[in-house]
Short mmCIF file of C-alpha atoms and ligand atoms in Angstrom, two decimals:
data_model
loop_
_atom_site.label_atom_id
_atom_site.label_comp_id
_atom_site.label_asym_id
_atom_site.label_seq_id
_atom_site.Cartn_x
_atom_site.Cartn_y
_atom_site.Cartn_z
CA UNK P 469 -49.81 -27.18 28.78
CA UNK P 470 -46.04 -27.58 28.49
CA UNK P 471 -44.23 -27.93 25.20
CA UNK P 472 -42.95 -31.46 24.63
CA UNK P 473 -39.16 -31.85 24.53
CA UNK P 474 -37.97 -33.14 21.15
CA UNK P 475 -36.82 -36.77 21.13
CA UNK P 476 -33.29 -37.51 19.90
CA UNK P 477 -32.34 -40.09 17.30
CA UNK P 478 -30.83 -43.30 18.79
CA UNK P 479 -27.33 -41.82 19.05
CA UNK P 480 -26.70 -43.43 22.43
CA UNK P 481 -27.34 -47.02 21.36
CA UNK P 482 -24.95 -49.41 23.16
CA UNK P 483 -22.05 -50.84 21.18
CA UNK P 484 -23.30 -53.50 18.79
CA UNK P 485 -21.64 -56.41 17.02
CA UNK P 486 -22.41 -55.14 13.51
CA UNK P 487 -22.62 -51.76 11.81
CA UNK P 488 -22.82 -50.24 8.34
CA UNK P 489 -21.54 -46.71 7.74
CA UNK P 490 -22.98 -45.28 4.54
CA UNK P 491 -21.92 -41.87 3.23
CA UNK P 492 -24.03 -40.66 0.35
CA UNK P 493 -24.03 -37.64 -1.97
CA UNK P 494 -27.34 -36.31 -3.30
CA UNK P 495 -27.57 -35.09 -6.90
CA UNK P 496 -28.89 -31.62 -7.68
CA UNK P 497 -32.63 -32.16 -8.08
CA UNK P 498 -32.76 -35.02 -5.57
CA UNK P 499 -33.74 -32.80 -2.63
CA UNK P 500 -37.47 -33.59 -2.75
CA UNK P 501 -36.77 -37.33 -2.65
CA UNK P 502 -34.67 -36.83 0.49
CA UNK P 503 -37.29 -34.60 2.08
CA UNK P 504 -39.90 -37.32 1.48
CA UNK P 505 -37.65 -40.01 2.93
CA UNK P 506 -36.88 -38.24 6.24
CA UNK P 507 -40.33 -38.67 7.86
CA UNK P 508 -40.38 -42.33 6.73
CA UNK P 509 -37.06 -43.25 8.37
CA UNK P 510 -38.69 -44.22 11.68
CA UNK P 511 -41.26 -46.43 9.92
CA UNK P 512 -38.64 -48.15 7.75
CA UNK P 513 -36.58 -48.89 10.86
CA UNK P 514 -39.65 -50.47 12.49
CA UNK P 515 -40.51 -52.48 9.34
CA UNK P 516 -37.07 -54.09 9.35
CA UNK P 517 -36.32 -54.18 13.08
CA UNK P 518 -39.67 -55.08 14.67
CA UNK P 519 -39.44 -58.66 13.44
CA UNK P 520 -36.19 -59.20 15.37
CA UNK P 521 -36.58 -57.18 18.58
CA UNK P 522 -33.47 -58.67 20.19
CA UNK P 523 -31.47 -57.36 17.20
CA UNK P 524 -31.69 -53.78 18.50
CA UNK P 525 -31.61 -52.22 15.01
CA UNK P 526 -30.91 -48.47 15.16
CA UNK P 527 -30.23 -45.98 12.40
CA UNK P 528 -28.86 -42.48 12.92
CA UNK P 529 -29.14 -40.08 9.98
CA UNK P 530 -26.80 -37.11 9.60
CA UNK P 531 -27.06 -34.25 7.09
CA UNK P 532 -24.03 -32.37 5.70
CA UNK P 533 -23.78 -28.56 5.61
CA UNK P 534 -24.25 -28.10 1.91
CA UNK P 535 -27.28 -30.39 1.64
CA UNK P 536 -28.84 -28.86 4.74
CA UNK P 537 -29.04 -25.49 2.95
CA UNK P 538 -30.56 -27.17 -0.12
CA UNK P 539 -33.22 -28.98 1.95
CA UNK P 540 -34.44 -26.46 4.51
CA UNK P 541 -35.31 -22.78 4.87
CA UNK P 542 -34.15 -20.87 7.93
CA UNK P 543 -30.79 -20.62 9.63
CA UNK P 544 -28.83 -23.88 9.78
CA UNK P 545 -27.59 -25.40 13.08
CA UNK P 546 -25.00 -23.11 14.66
CA UNK P 547 -22.10 -25.58 14.46
CA UNK P 548 -22.75 -27.03 10.99
CA UNK P 549 -20.01 -26.50 8.42
CA UNK P 550 -18.02 -28.68 6.01
CA UNK P 551 -15.29 -30.81 7.63
CA UNK P 552 -12.12 -28.71 7.99
CA UNK P 553 -8.89 -30.08 6.56
CA UNK P 554 -5.99 -30.27 9.04
CA UNK P 555 -2.59 -30.45 7.42
CA UNK P 556 -0.11 -31.75 9.94
CA UNK P 557 3.55 -32.76 9.77
CA UNK P 558 2.78 -36.50 9.87
CA UNK P 559 -0.68 -36.84 8.29
CA UNK P 560 -3.42 -34.70 6.79
CA UNK P 561 -7.00 -35.00 8.04
CA UNK P 562 -8.66 -34.95 4.63
CA UNK P 563 -12.14 -33.62 3.90
CA UNK P 564 -14.19 -35.74 1.50
CA UNK P 565 -17.69 -35.44 -0.05
CA UNK P 566 -20.77 -36.48 1.95
CA UNK P 567 -24.33 -35.14 2.04
CA UNK P 568 -25.96 -37.85 4.16
CA UNK P 569 -24.62 -40.29 6.73
CA UNK P 570 -26.53 -43.41 7.70
CA UNK P 571 -25.03 -45.06 10.80
CA UNK P 572 -26.78 -48.42 11.05
CA UNK P 573 -26.19 -50.61 14.09
CA UNK P 574 -27.58 -53.99 15.14
CA UNK P 575 -26.63 -57.25 16.79
CA UNK P 576 -26.46 -58.91 13.37
CA UNK P 577 -25.44 -57.72 9.90
CA UNK P 578 -28.63 -58.92 8.18
CA UNK P 579 -30.62 -56.17 9.95
CA UNK P 580 -28.12 -53.44 9.00
CA UNK P 581 -28.00 -54.65 5.42
CA UNK P 582 -31.76 -54.92 5.02
CA UNK P 583 -32.40 -51.37 6.26
CA UNK P 584 -29.49 -49.95 4.20
CA UNK P 585 -30.91 -51.68 1.14
CA UNK P 586 -34.38 -50.21 1.76
CA UNK P 587 -32.91 -46.71 2.27
CA UNK P 588 -30.89 -46.86 -0.93
CA UNK P 589 -33.93 -48.12 -2.86
CA UNK P 590 -35.74 -44.94 -1.79
CA UNK P 591 -32.79 -42.80 -2.91
CA UNK P 592 -32.27 -44.72 -6.15
CA UNK P 593 -31.49 -42.46 -9.10
CA UNK P 594 -30.84 -39.34 -7.01
CA UNK P 595 -27.97 -40.34 -4.72
CA UNK P 596 -24.60 -42.11 -4.84
CA UNK P 597 -22.90 -44.09 -2.10
CA UNK P 598 -19.43 -42.53 -1.91
CA UNK P 599 -18.22 -44.59 1.04
CA UNK P 600 -19.53 -47.85 2.50
CA UNK P 601 -17.96 -49.63 5.44
CA UNK P 602 -19.25 -52.81 7.06
CA UNK P 603 -17.88 -52.85 10.58
CA UNK P 604 -17.59 -55.89 12.82
CA UNK P 605 -16.97 -56.50 16.50
CA UNK P 606 -13.45 -57.85 17.01
CA UNK P 607 -13.21 -60.02 20.15
CA UNK P 608 -13.64 -57.99 23.37
CA UNK P 609 -14.39 -54.58 21.74
CA UNK P 610 -10.88 -54.33 20.28
CA UNK P 611 -9.74 -52.41 17.21
CA UNK P 612 -7.49 -54.15 14.70
CA UNK P 613 -4.46 -52.67 16.49
CA UNK P 614 -5.48 -55.07 19.27
CA UNK P 615 -6.51 -52.43 21.85
CA UNK P 616 -9.91 -52.20 23.56
CA UNK P 617 -11.61 -49.19 21.95
CA UNK P 618 -14.41 -47.22 23.62
CA UNK P 619 -13.61 -47.73 27.30
CA UNK P 620 -13.64 -44.08 28.32
CA UNK P 621 -16.90 -43.23 26.57
CA UNK P 622 -19.23 -41.36 28.93
CA UNK P 623 -22.47 -43.16 29.80
CA UNK P 624 -25.79 -42.36 31.44
CA UNK P 625 -26.48 -38.67 31.97
CA UNK P 626 -22.92 -37.65 31.08
CA UNK P 627 -23.36 -39.22 27.63
CA UNK P 628 -26.54 -37.23 26.95
CA UNK P 629 -24.85 -34.03 28.10
CA UNK P 630 -21.85 -34.74 25.85
CA UNK P 631 -23.82 -35.35 22.65
CA UNK P 632 -27.13 -33.46 22.59
CA UNK P 633 -27.64 -29.81 21.66
CA UNK P 634 -29.55 -27.94 24.37
CA UNK P 635 -30.71 -24.36 25.02
CA UNK P 636 -27.86 -22.56 23.25
CA UNK P 637 -29.38 -23.50 19.84
CA UNK P 638 -33.03 -24.12 20.86
CA UNK P 639 -34.35 -24.71 17.36
CA UNK P 640 -32.06 -27.70 17.03
CA UNK P 641 -32.37 -29.05 20.60
CA UNK P 642 -31.87 -32.83 20.94
CA UNK P 643 -29.79 -32.78 17.76
CA UNK P 644 -26.12 -33.74 17.69
CA UNK P 645 -23.03 -33.40 15.51
CA UNK P 646 -21.07 -36.31 14.16
CA UNK P 647 -17.61 -36.54 12.58
CA UNK P 648 -16.53 -39.65 10.68
CA UNK P 649 -13.08 -40.63 9.39
CA UNK P 650 -12.07 -43.89 7.78
CA UNK P 651 -8.54 -44.79 8.91
CA UNK P 652 -6.32 -47.39 7.25
CA UNK P 653 -3.66 -49.05 9.41
CA UNK P 654 -0.12 -49.97 8.42
CA UNK P 655 -0.17 -53.35 10.13
CA UNK P 656 3.40 -54.29 9.15
CA UNK P 657 4.76 -51.15 10.85
CA UNK P 658 2.50 -51.74 13.89
CA UNK P 659 3.62 -55.34 14.34
CA UNK P 660 7.25 -54.26 14.02
CA UNK P 661 7.09 -52.42 17.37
CA UNK P 662 6.93 -54.17 20.76
CA UNK P 663 3.74 -54.38 22.80
CA UNK P 664 5.31 -52.02 25.39
CA UNK P 665 5.93 -49.47 22.63
CA UNK P 666 2.36 -49.92 21.31
CA UNK P 667 1.10 -49.21 24.83
CA UNK P 668 3.08 -45.95 24.86
CA UNK P 669 1.48 -45.04 21.49
CA UNK P 670 -2.06 -45.56 22.78
CA UNK P 671 -1.54 -44.60 26.45
CA UNK P 672 -3.18 -47.77 27.86
CA UNK P 673 -2.10 -51.34 28.47
CA UNK P 674 -2.99 -53.75 25.69
CA UNK P 675 -4.27 -56.88 27.42
CA UNK P 676 -5.81 -55.38 30.56
CA UNK P 677 -6.86 -51.98 29.09
CA UNK P 678 -5.56 -49.91 32.03
CA UNK P 679 -4.62 -46.27 31.45
CA UNK P 680 -0.87 -45.69 31.91
CA UNK P 681 -0.03 -43.54 34.98
CA UNK P 682 0.50 -39.84 34.17
CA UNK P 683 4.25 -40.02 34.82
CA UNK P 684 4.61 -42.92 32.35
CA UNK P 685 2.05 -41.96 29.67
CA UNK P 686 3.85 -40.04 26.89
CA UNK P 687 2.53 -36.58 25.92
CA UNK P 688 2.27 -37.78 22.32
CA UNK P 689 0.13 -40.83 23.17
CA UNK P 690 -3.39 -41.02 21.72
CA UNK P 691 -5.07 -40.86 25.11
CA UNK P 692 -2.99 -37.87 26.28
CA UNK P 693 -3.87 -35.85 23.16
CA UNK P 694 -7.59 -36.69 23.07
CA UNK P 695 -8.20 -35.95 26.76
CA UNK P 696 -9.17 -32.27 26.72
CA UNK P 697 -10.29 -29.97 29.48
CA UNK P 698 -12.40 -26.82 29.05
CA UNK P 699 -11.74 -23.38 30.57
CA UNK P 700 -13.96 -24.37 33.51
CA UNK P 701 -11.61 -27.26 34.33
CA UNK P 702 -14.21 -29.85 33.25
CA UNK P 703 -13.26 -32.61 30.82
CA UNK P 704 -14.87 -32.20 27.37
CA UNK P 705 -16.27 -35.55 26.27
CA UNK P 706 -17.59 -37.10 23.08
CA UNK P 707 -19.26 -40.45 22.39
CA UNK P 708 -17.38 -42.76 19.98
CA UNK P 709 -18.64 -45.89 18.28
CA UNK P 710 -15.56 -46.92 16.27
CA UNK P 711 -15.65 -50.22 14.41
CA UNK P 712 -12.95 -52.35 12.79
CA UNK P 713 -13.23 -53.24 9.10
CA UNK P 714 -11.04 -55.19 6.69
CA UNK P 715 -10.72 -56.45 3.13
CA UNK P 716 -8.47 -59.45 2.76
CA UNK P 717 -8.01 -59.20 -1.02
CA UNK P 718 -6.23 -55.84 -0.90
CA UNK P 719 -4.79 -56.13 2.59
CA UNK P 720 -6.96 -53.31 3.93
CA UNK P 721 -7.21 -53.10 7.72
CA UNK P 722 -8.83 -50.14 9.39
CA UNK P 723 -10.76 -48.35 12.09
CA UNK P 724 -13.88 -46.41 11.21
CA UNK P 725 -13.84 -43.47 13.62
CA UNK P 726 -17.23 -41.99 14.48
CA UNK P 727 -17.60 -39.36 17.19
CA UNK P 728 -20.77 -37.59 18.36
CA UNK P 729 -20.83 -34.30 20.28
CA UNK P 730 -23.19 -31.47 21.19
CA UNK P 731 -20.50 -29.08 19.95
CA UNK P 732 -18.39 -30.21 16.97
CA UNK P 733 -15.64 -27.91 18.27
CA UNK P 734 -14.85 -30.52 20.94
CA UNK P 735 -14.08 -33.21 18.32
CA UNK P 736 -12.24 -30.63 16.21
CA UNK P 737 -10.05 -29.72 19.19
CA UNK P 738 -9.13 -33.40 19.60
CA UNK P 739 -8.32 -33.62 15.88
CA UNK P 740 -6.19 -30.51 16.09
CA UNK P 741 -4.26 -32.02 19.00
CA UNK P 742 -3.79 -35.25 17.06
CA UNK P 743 -2.82 -33.81 13.66
CA UNK P 744 -1.27 -30.39 14.36
CA UNK P 745 -0.09 -31.32 17.85
CA UNK P 746 -0.41 -29.98 21.38
CA UNK P 747 1.80 -28.05 21.62
CA UNK P 748 2.13 -27.79 17.82
CA UNK P 749 4.49 -30.49 16.58
CA UNK P 750 3.66 -32.90 19.43
CA UNK P 751 1.37 -35.02 17.23
CA UNK P 752 -0.46 -38.26 18.01
CA UNK P 753 1.74 -41.32 17.53
CA UNK P 754 -1.27 -43.38 16.43
CA UNK P 755 -1.02 -41.43 13.13
CA UNK P 756 2.36 -43.06 12.39
CA UNK P 757 0.35 -46.26 11.90
CA UNK P 758 -3.00 -44.84 10.73
CA UNK P 759 -3.97 -42.72 7.70
CA UNK P 760 -7.40 -41.11 7.32
CA UNK P 761 -8.81 -41.48 3.80
CA UNK P 762 -12.18 -39.80 4.45
CA UNK P 763 -13.43 -36.97 6.67
CA UNK P 764 -16.97 -35.56 6.98
CA UNK P 765 -19.06 -33.59 9.46
CA UNK P 766 -22.86 -33.95 9.70
CA UNK P 767 -25.69 -32.60 11.81
CA UNK P 768 -27.93 -35.24 13.36
CA UNK P 769 -31.36 -33.65 13.78
CA UNK P 770 -33.79 -34.78 16.48
CA UNK P 771 -36.30 -37.51 15.65
CA UNK P 772 -39.06 -34.86 15.82
CA UNK P 773 -37.24 -32.81 13.17
CA UNK P 774 -37.08 -35.85 10.85
CA UNK P 775 -40.76 -36.66 11.45
CA UNK P 776 -41.84 -33.10 10.60
CA UNK P 777 -39.06 -31.41 8.63
CA UNK P 778 -39.17 -27.60 8.29
CA UNK P 779 -40.16 -26.03 4.96
CA UNK P 780 -37.95 -26.18 1.90
CA UNK P 781 -35.98 -23.05 1.07
CA UNK P 782 -37.74 -20.49 -1.12
CA UNK P 783 -36.14 -19.87 -4.50
CA UNK P 784 -33.09 -17.64 -4.17
CA UNK P 785 -29.65 -17.85 -2.63
CA UNK P 786 -29.65 -19.82 0.59
CA UNK P 787 -27.51 -19.23 3.64
CA UNK P 788 -23.77 -18.93 3.62
CA UNK P 789 -22.94 -22.19 5.37
CA UNK P 790 -19.38 -21.42 6.23
CA UNK P 791 -17.38 -22.32 3.17
CA UNK P 792 -18.00 -18.84 1.72
CA UNK P 793 -20.11 -20.08 -1.15
CA UNK P 794 -23.75 -19.19 -1.68
CA UNK P 795 -25.99 -22.16 -2.27
CA UNK P 796 -28.26 -21.68 -5.25
CA UNK P 797 -29.47 -25.27 -5.52
CA UNK P 798 -32.99 -24.17 -4.62
CA UNK P 799 -33.27 -22.16 -7.86
CA UNK P 800 -33.67 -25.31 -9.88
CA UNK P 801 -37.02 -26.57 -11.13
CA UNK P 802 -39.08 -28.71 -8.77
CA UNK P 803 -39.12 -32.38 -9.79
CA UNK P 804 -42.46 -33.52 -11.10
C1 HEM R 1302 -9.40 -43.38 23.28
C2 HEM R 1302 -8.32 -45.99 19.34
C3 HEM R 1302 -9.17 -42.11 16.54
C4 HEM R 1302 -10.84 -39.74 20.44
C5 HEM R 1302 -9.00 -44.40 22.46
C6 HEM R 1302 -8.52 -45.69 22.92
C7 HEM R 1302 -8.22 -46.41 21.81
C8 HEM R 1302 -8.50 -45.59 20.65
C9 HEM R 1302 -7.71 -47.84 21.76
C10 HEM R 1302 -8.38 -46.10 24.39
C11 HEM R 1302 -9.59 -46.72 24.99
C12 HEM R 1302 -10.81 -45.83 25.02
O1 HEM R 1302 -11.03 -45.07 25.97
O2 HEM R 1302 -11.55 -45.91 24.06
C13 HEM R 1302 -8.45 -45.16 18.25
C14 HEM R 1302 -8.09 -45.53 16.88
C15 HEM R 1302 -8.33 -44.43 16.11
C16 HEM R 1302 -8.83 -43.38 16.97
C17 HEM R 1302 -7.56 -46.90 16.46
C18 HEM R 1302 -8.11 -44.27 14.63
C19 HEM R 1302 -7.01 -44.65 14.04
C20 HEM R 1302 -9.69 -41.13 17.35
C21 HEM R 1302 -10.09 -39.82 16.91
C22 HEM R 1302 -10.58 -39.16 18.01
C23 HEM R 1302 -10.45 -40.05 19.14
C24 HEM R 1302 -10.02 -39.32 15.47
C25 HEM R 1302 -11.15 -37.77 18.15
C26 HEM R 1302 -11.18 -36.86 17.22
C27 HEM R 1302 -10.59 -40.53 21.53
C28 HEM R 1302 -10.96 -40.15 22.89
C29 HEM R 1302 -10.52 -41.20 23.72
C30 HEM R 1302 -9.93 -42.20 22.84
C31 HEM R 1302 -11.70 -38.90 23.33
C32 HEM R 1302 -10.67 -41.30 25.25
C33 HEM R 1302 -9.56 -40.56 25.92
C34 HEM R 1302 -9.71 -40.67 27.44
O3 HEM R 1302 -10.54 -39.95 27.97
O4 HEM R 1302 -9.03 -41.51 28.02
N1 HEM R 1302 -8.97 -44.37 21.07
N2 HEM R 1302 -8.90 -43.86 18.25
N3 HEM R 1302 -9.91 -41.23 18.71
N4 HEM R 1302 -9.98 -41.76 21.53
FE1 HEM R 1302 -9.40 -42.79 19.91
#
């Protein structure tokens, strides 16, 4: 009898019209509540989503490096570490707190809201929402800069290969890594430049969404700096599901960047190109108009992992998870 392959979470859901991005921190002592919630996530999704099948409700749950060590015994996923700050000449990619990410997607906001509300009810008293963004579809998949966003996402088999962990970390197969950053746009500065100039910033045409030819596309355009090729000559891809968001009262306009990859190093290489520059100093022009105010990295375990999580860590220092601090959260008393 063969061993069943683990099933992934719904990372590869098609772009939807509505999304909620919830980043949550978990208080010391709240670990058992989270551990009890994980196997119920699938059921909660069905309770909310089954009534509206055409709504396509999907929730992806990510776990940050520090919380992972507090929740589970055994070595953590190979690529899991806190988001690394990148201090560049134009902007800094900041690193901000986040233990759990809930990426909720559906055709309509009521479904996202209802599931988010149920999740937070389960975490009530042990967790805080540190960032909440309600994203909306803006005309034909455009960001608030007016450009179509998501065109060059891989699909089909290439998408699965780009995002899911395979044999090199077998214990975490069918898992994924996700990086999120909330960007605020300087719309006045953006509107002050011509459409032709905007196209040179992005590297594609605005109305028709065609990539600029190589001899026209500037080396500091967004597309030039985020197209990366591995040592084998193959392009390294990620899957993005960015969404626009806005608040009229305080003039906030932004793009919520969310990128999934089998190896977080691929997204980190793109960020390095954007913020530090490739070559160094040749930074992404999109940053002249966009400032990240959050930055977090999470591991997205397989659905099987969530359904049957591994044991909690035994009392004693847990693993060094890459920020050179030993986690001693598991020494605390068990909640009764
Ligand atoms: C492409 C917008 C941040 C990675 C694009 C495109 C747009 C866009 C309009 C062209 C169409 C497409 O293929 O999707 C934005 C905005 C951002 C942002 C408004 C935030 C201010 C990021 C970040 C990363 C990233 C932080 C990675 C760390 C990519 C990649 C492509 C792309 C890989 C496709 C390049 C290609 O193969 O042609 N983005 N993006 N983007 N972006 Fe971004």
